[in-house]
Tab-separated table of C-alpha atoms and ligand atoms in Angstrom:
chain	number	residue	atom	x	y	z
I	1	UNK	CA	-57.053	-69.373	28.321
I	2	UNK	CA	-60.717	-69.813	27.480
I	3	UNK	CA	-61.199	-70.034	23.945
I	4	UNK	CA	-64.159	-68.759	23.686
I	5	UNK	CA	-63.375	-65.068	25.323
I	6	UNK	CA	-64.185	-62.222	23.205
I	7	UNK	CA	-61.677	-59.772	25.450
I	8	UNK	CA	-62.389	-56.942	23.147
I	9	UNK	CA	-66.216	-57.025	23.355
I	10	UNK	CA	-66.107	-57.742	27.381
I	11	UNK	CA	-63.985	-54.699	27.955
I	12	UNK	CA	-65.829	-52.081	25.862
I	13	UNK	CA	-69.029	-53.384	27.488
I	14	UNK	CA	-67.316	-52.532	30.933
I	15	UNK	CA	-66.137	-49.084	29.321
I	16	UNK	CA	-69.533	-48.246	28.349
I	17	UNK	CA	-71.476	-49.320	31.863
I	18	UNK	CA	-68.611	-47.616	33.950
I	19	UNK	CA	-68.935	-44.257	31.804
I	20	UNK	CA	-72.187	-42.834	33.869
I	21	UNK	CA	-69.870	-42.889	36.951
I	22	UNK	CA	-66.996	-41.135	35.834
I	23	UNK	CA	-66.879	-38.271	38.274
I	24	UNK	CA	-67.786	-40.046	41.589
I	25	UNK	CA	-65.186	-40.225	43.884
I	26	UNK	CA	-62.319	-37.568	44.970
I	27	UNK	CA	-59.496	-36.981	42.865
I	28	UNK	CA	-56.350	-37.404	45.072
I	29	UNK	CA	-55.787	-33.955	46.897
I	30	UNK	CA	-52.367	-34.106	48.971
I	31	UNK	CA	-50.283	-33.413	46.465
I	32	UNK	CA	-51.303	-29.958	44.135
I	33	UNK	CA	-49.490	-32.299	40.851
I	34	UNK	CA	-52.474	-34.789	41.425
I	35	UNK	CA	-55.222	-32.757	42.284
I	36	UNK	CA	-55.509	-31.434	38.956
I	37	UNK	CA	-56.179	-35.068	37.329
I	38	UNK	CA	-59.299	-35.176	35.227
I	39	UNK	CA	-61.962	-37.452	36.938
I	40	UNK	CA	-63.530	-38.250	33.747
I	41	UNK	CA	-60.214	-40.282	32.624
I	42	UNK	CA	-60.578	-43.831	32.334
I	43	UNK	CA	-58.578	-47.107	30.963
I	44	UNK	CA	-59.585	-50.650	31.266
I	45	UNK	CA	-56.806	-52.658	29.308
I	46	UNK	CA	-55.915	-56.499	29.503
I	47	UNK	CA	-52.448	-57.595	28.384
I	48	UNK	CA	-52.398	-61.371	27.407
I	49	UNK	CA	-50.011	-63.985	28.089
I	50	UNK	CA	-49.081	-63.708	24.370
I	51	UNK	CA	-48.072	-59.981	24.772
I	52	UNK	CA	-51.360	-58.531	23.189
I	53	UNK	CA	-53.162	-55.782	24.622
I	54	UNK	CA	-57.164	-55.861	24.727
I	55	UNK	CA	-58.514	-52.135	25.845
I	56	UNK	CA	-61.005	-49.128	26.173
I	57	UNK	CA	-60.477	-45.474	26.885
I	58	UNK	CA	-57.205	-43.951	27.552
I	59	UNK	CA	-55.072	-46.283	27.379
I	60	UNK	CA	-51.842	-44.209	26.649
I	61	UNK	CA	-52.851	-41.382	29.270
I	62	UNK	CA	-49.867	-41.066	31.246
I	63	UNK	CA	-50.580	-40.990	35.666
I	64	UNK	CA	-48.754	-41.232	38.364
I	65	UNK	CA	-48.695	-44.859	38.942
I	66	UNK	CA	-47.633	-44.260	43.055
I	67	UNK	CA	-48.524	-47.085	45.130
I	68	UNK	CA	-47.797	-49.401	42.505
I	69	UNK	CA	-44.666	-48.632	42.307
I	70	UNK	CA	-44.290	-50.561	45.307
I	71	UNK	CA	-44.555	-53.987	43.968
I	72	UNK	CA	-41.784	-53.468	41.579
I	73	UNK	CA	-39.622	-52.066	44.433
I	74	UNK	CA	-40.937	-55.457	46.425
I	75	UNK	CA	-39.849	-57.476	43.334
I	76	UNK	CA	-36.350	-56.117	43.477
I	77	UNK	CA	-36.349	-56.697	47.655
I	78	UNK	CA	-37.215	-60.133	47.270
I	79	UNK	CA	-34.392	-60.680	44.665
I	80	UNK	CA	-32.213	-58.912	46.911
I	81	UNK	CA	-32.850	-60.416	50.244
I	82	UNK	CA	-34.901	-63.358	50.119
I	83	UNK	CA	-36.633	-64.657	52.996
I	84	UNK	CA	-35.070	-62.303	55.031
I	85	UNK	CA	-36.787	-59.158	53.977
I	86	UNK	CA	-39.719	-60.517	56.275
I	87	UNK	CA	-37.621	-59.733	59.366
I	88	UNK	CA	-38.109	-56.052	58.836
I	89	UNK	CA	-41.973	-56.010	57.550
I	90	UNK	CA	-44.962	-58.607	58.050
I	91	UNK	CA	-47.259	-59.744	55.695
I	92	UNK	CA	-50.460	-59.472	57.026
I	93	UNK	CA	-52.973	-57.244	55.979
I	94	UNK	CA	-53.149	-53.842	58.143
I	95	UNK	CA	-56.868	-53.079	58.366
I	96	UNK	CA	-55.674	-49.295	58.814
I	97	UNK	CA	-54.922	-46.417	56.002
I	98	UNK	CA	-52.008	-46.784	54.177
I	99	UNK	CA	-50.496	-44.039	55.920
I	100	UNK	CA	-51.324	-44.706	59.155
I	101	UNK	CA	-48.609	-44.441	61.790
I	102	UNK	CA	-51.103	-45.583	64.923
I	103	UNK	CA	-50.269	-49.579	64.495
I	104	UNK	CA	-46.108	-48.763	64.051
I	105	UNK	CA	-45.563	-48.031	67.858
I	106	UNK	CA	-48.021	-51.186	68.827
I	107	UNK	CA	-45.848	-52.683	66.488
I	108	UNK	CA	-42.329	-51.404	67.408
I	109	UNK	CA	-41.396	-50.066	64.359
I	110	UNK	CA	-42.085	-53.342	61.752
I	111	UNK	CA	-44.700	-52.153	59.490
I	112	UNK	CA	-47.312	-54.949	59.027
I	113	UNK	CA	-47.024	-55.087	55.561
I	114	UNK	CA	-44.842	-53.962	52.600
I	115	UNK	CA	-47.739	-51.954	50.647
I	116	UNK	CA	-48.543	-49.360	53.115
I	117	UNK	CA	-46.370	-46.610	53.475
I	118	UNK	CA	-44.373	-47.681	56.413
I	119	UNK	CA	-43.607	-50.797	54.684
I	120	UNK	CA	-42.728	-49.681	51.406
I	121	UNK	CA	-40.401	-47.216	52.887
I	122	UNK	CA	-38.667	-50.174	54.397
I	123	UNK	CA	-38.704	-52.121	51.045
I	124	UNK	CA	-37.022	-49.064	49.709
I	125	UNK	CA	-34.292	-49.107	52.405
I	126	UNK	CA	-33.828	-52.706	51.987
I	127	UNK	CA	-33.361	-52.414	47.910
I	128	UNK	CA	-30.735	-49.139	48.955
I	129	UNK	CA	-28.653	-51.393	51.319
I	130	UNK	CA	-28.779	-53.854	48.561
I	131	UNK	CA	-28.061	-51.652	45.544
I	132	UNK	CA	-24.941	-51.048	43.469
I	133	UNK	CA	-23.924	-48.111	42.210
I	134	UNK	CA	-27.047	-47.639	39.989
I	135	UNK	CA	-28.957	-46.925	42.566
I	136	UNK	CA	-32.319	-48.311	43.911
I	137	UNK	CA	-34.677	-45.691	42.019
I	138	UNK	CA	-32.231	-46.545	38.777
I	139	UNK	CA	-33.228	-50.142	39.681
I	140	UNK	CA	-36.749	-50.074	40.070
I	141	UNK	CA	-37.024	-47.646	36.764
I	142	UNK	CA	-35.014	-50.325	34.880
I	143	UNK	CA	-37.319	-53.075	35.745
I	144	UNK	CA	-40.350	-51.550	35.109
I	145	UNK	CA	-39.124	-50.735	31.622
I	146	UNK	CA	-37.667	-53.885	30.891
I	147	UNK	CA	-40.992	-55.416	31.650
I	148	UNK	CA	-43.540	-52.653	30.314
I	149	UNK	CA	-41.008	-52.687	27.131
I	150	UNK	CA	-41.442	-48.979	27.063
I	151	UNK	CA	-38.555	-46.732	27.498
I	152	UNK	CA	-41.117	-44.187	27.987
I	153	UNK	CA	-41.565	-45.136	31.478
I	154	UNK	CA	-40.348	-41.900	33.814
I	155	UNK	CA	-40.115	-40.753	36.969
I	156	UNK	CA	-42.249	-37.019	36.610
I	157	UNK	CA	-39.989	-34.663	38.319
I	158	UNK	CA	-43.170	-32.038	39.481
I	159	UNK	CA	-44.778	-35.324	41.379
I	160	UNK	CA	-41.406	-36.163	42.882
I	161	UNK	CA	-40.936	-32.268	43.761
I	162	UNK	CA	-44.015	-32.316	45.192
I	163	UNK	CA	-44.236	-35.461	47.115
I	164	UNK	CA	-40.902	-33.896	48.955
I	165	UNK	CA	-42.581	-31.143	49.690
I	166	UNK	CA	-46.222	-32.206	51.058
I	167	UNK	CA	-44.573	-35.639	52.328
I	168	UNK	CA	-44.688	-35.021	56.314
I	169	UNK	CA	-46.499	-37.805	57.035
I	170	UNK	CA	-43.606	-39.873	55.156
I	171	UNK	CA	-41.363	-38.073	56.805
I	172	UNK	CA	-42.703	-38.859	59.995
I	173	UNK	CA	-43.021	-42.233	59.318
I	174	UNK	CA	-39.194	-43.109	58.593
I	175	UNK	CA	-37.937	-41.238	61.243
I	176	UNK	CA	-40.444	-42.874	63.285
I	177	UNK	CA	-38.849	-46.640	62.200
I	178	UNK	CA	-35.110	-45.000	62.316
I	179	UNK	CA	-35.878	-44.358	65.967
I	180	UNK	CA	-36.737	-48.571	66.228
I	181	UNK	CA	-33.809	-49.049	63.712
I	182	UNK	CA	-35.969	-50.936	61.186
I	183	UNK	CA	-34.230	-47.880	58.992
I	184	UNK	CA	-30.742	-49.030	57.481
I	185	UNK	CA	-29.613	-45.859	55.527
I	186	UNK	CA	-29.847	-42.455	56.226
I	187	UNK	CA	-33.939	-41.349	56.253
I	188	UNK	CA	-33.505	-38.127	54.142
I	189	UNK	CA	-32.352	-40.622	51.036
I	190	UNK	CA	-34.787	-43.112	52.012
I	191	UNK	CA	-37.458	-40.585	51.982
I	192	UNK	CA	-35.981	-39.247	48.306
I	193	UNK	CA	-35.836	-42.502	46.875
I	194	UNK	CA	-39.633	-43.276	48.075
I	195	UNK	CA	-41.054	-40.314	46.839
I	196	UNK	CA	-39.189	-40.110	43.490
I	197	UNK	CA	-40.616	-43.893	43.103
I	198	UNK	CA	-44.316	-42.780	43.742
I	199	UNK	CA	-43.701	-40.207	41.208
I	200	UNK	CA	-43.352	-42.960	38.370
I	201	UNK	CA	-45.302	-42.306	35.340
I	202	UNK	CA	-46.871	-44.757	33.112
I	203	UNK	CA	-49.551	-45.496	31.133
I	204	UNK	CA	-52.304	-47.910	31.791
I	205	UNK	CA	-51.072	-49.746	28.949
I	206	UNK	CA	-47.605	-49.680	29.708
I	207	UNK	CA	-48.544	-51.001	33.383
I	208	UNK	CA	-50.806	-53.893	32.339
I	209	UNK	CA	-47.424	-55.015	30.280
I	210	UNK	CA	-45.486	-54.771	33.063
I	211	UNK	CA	-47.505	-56.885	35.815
I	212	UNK	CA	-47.208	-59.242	32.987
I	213	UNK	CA	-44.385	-61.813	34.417
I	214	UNK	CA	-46.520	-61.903	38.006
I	215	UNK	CA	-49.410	-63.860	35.515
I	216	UNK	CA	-46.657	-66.076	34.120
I	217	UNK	CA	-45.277	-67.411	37.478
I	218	UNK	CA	-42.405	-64.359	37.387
I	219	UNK	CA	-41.464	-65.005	33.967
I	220	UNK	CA	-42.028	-62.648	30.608
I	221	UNK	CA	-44.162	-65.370	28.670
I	222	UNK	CA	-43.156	-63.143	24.844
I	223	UNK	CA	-39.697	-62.600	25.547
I	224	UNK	CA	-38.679	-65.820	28.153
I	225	UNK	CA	-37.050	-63.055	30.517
I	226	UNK	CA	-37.244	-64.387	34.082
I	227	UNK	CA	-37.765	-60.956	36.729
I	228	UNK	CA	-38.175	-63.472	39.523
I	229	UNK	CA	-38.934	-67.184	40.234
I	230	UNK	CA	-42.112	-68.906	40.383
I	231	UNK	CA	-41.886	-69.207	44.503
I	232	UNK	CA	-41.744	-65.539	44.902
I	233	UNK	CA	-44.472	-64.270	41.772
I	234	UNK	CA	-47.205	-66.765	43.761
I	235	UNK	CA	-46.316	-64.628	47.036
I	236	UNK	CA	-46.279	-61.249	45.437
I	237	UNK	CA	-49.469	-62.202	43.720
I	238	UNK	CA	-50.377	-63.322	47.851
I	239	UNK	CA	-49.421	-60.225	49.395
I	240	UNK	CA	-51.546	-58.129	46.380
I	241	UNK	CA	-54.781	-60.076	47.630
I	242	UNK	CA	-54.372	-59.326	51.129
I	243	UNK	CA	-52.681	-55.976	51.202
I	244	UNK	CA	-53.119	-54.130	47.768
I	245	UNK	CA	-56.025	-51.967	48.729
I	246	UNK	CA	-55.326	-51.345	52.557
I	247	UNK	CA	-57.964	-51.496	54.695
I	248	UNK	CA	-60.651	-51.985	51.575
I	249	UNK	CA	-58.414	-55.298	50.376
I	250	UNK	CA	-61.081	-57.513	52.124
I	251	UNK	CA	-63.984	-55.973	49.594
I	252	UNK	CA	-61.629	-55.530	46.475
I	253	UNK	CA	-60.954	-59.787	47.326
I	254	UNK	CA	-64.790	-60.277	47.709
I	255	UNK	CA	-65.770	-57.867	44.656
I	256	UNK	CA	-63.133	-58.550	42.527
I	257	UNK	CA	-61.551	-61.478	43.580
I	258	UNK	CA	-58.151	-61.051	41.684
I	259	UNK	CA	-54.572	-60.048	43.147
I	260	UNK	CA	-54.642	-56.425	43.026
I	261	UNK	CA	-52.192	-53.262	43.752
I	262	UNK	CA	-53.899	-49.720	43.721
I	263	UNK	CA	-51.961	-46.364	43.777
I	264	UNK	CA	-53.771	-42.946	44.971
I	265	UNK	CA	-53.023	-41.762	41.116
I	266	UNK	CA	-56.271	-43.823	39.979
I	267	UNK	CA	-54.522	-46.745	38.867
I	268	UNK	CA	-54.878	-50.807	39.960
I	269	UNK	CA	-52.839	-53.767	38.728
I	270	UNK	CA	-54.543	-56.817	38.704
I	271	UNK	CA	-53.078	-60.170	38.194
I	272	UNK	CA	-54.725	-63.068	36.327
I	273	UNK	CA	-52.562	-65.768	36.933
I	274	UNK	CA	-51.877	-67.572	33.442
I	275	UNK	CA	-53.705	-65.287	31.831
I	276	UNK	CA	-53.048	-61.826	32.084
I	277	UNK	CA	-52.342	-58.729	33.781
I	278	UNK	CA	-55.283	-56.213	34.057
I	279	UNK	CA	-54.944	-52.564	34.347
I	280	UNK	CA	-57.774	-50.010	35.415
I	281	UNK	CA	-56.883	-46.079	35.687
I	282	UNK	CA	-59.535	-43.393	36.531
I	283	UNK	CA	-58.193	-40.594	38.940
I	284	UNK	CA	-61.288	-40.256	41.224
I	285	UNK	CA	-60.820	-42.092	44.647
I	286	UNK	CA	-63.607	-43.629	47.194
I	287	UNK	CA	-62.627	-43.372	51.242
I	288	UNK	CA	-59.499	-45.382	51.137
I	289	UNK	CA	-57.997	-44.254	48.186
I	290	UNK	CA	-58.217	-46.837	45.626
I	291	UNK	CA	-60.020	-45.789	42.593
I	292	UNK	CA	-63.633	-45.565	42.505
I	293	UNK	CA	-64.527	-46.628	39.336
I	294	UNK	CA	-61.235	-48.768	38.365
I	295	UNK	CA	-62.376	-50.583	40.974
I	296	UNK	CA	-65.772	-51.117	39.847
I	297	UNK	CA	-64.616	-52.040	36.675
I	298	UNK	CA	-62.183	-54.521	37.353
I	299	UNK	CA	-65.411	-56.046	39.166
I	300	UNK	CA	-67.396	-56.023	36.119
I	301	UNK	CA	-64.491	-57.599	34.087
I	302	UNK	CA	-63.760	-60.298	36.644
I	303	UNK	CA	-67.801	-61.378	36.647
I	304	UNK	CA	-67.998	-61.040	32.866
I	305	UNK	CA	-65.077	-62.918	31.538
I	306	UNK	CA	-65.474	-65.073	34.783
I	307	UNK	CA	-62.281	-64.400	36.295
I	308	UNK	CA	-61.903	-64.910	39.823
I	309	UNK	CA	-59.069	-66.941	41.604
I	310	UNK	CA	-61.490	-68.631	43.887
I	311	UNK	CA	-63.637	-69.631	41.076
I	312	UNK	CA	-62.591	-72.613	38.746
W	1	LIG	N1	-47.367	-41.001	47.381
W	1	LIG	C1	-48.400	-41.578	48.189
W	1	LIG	C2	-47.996	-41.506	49.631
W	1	LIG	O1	-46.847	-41.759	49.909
W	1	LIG	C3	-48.619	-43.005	47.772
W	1	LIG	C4	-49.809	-43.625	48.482
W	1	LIG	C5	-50.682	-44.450	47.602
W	1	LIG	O2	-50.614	-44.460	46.367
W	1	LIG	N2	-51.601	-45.120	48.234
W	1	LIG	O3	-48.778	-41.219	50.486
């Protein structure tokens, strides 16, 4: 890690040029438990690789962390099945919204990608197939506690609730896939498992923790615990580049230019490998539904502390 890195002083100077935007954007509206969110809400906090956490602004608001939920649900997939999981989804960025269901039938049923909708719902069948009795929600809860080292870490019943209730484009989408059997299990507890699991709730703090074993090749670098191996953090950290921000991953690469997983709650992950994992949360979203100004954040951070894969 540079030496020479004042973390603190680079992400209260972000806070402070970020705060005049606060407001731009559109607060998620599908859901009537996120379209209350205050747009004025903002985090910007760095875990390091030795477990310490650098940050501005809310840091122990909890969201809804939704989306990236999915790369903890991915995590578990890949322990389960391996190589194999990539006969069911691809791995190539989709260029459409993440809920789009127009590329599917092109397609026949294989979503392109596991962090759109259609994908993730097939991540979440593959991690039911695979689960034991705890279950695959039980599963993906566990993990994210075990690596955020917060037992605080819940799945908000109202979200879930309401997810079920507004989710018809979900819905459509794994019955659409059942009909191409990409589906294993039966859709209806598919379709609970996936919206309980957008319904997770943690902090920005909390989060940034979490993502911190993707930064240290899929090990916890305070505590040793391995969550995956080193061949499968690299490709997580891959598929976050290319597909973390839908059809805006191209400009979050060339604006921010770190591994990054966003979630219609206002949050992003970002990964810096060996030295951290980055979290921004404000609610407000621009056209594709990754936060406005985390996003613009995370690309003040990355030019400030010069931070940038593709940079050396
Ligand atoms: N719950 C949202 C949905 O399924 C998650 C999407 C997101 O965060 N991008 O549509």
């Amino acid at each position: 890690m540079p030496a020479n890195l004042d973390w603190d002083d680079i992400i209260h100077g972000v806070a402070r040029d970020v705060k005049s935007h606060l407001g731009k954007g559109e607060v998620a509206q599908y859901i009537p438990a996120l379209a209350n969110a205050d747009p004025h809400s903002f985090a910007l906090v760095l875990t390091t690789l030795d477990g310490k956490a650098h940050g501005a602004g809310d840091l122990d608001l909890p969201f809804s962390a939704q989306s990236i939920s999915k790369l903890f649900m991915l995590t578990l997939a890949l322990e389960a099945w391996g190589g194999d999981l990539w006969k069911r989804v691809g791995r190539e960025p989709s260029g459409s919204a993440f809920n789009s269901i127009a590329q599917l039938e092109y397609e026949e049923g294989i979503p392109r990608n596991p962090f759109i909708n259609a994908g993730a719902l097939v991540v979440t069948d593959a991690v039911i197939s695979a689960s034991s009795d705890e279950g695959a929600l039980a599963g993906m809860l566990g993990l994210v506690r075990r690596a955020s080292g917060s037992s605080r870490v819940r799945i908000d019943p109202d979200v879930a609730e309401s997810e079920k209730l507004w989710g018809h484009r979900n819905k459509s989408l794994a019955h659409f896939m059942k009909s191409f059997h990409i589906i294993e299990n039966d859709v209806d507890e598919v379709l609970d498992t996936y919206f309980c699991q957008c319904a997770l709730e943690t902090t920005a703090r909390e989060l940034s923790r979490a993502g911190l074993f993707l930064a240290a090749d899929g090990r916890d670098p305070v505590s040793g615990k391995r969550f995956t191996e080193v061949g499968r953090s690299t490709r997580i950290n891959a598929l976050m580049m290319m597909c973390g921000h839908y059809d805006m991953s191209g400009d979050f690469a060339y604006r921010v230019g770190l591994p990054g997983k966003s979630g219609v709650g206002g949050g992003i992950l970002c990964i810096i490998p060996g030295v951290g994992s980055l979290c921004a949360f404000s609610p407000a979203l621009n056209r594709s539904g990754n936060s406005l100004v985390g996003t613009r954040a995370l690309e003040l951070f990355a030019r400030r502390a010069g931070m940038n894969v593709f940079r050396r």
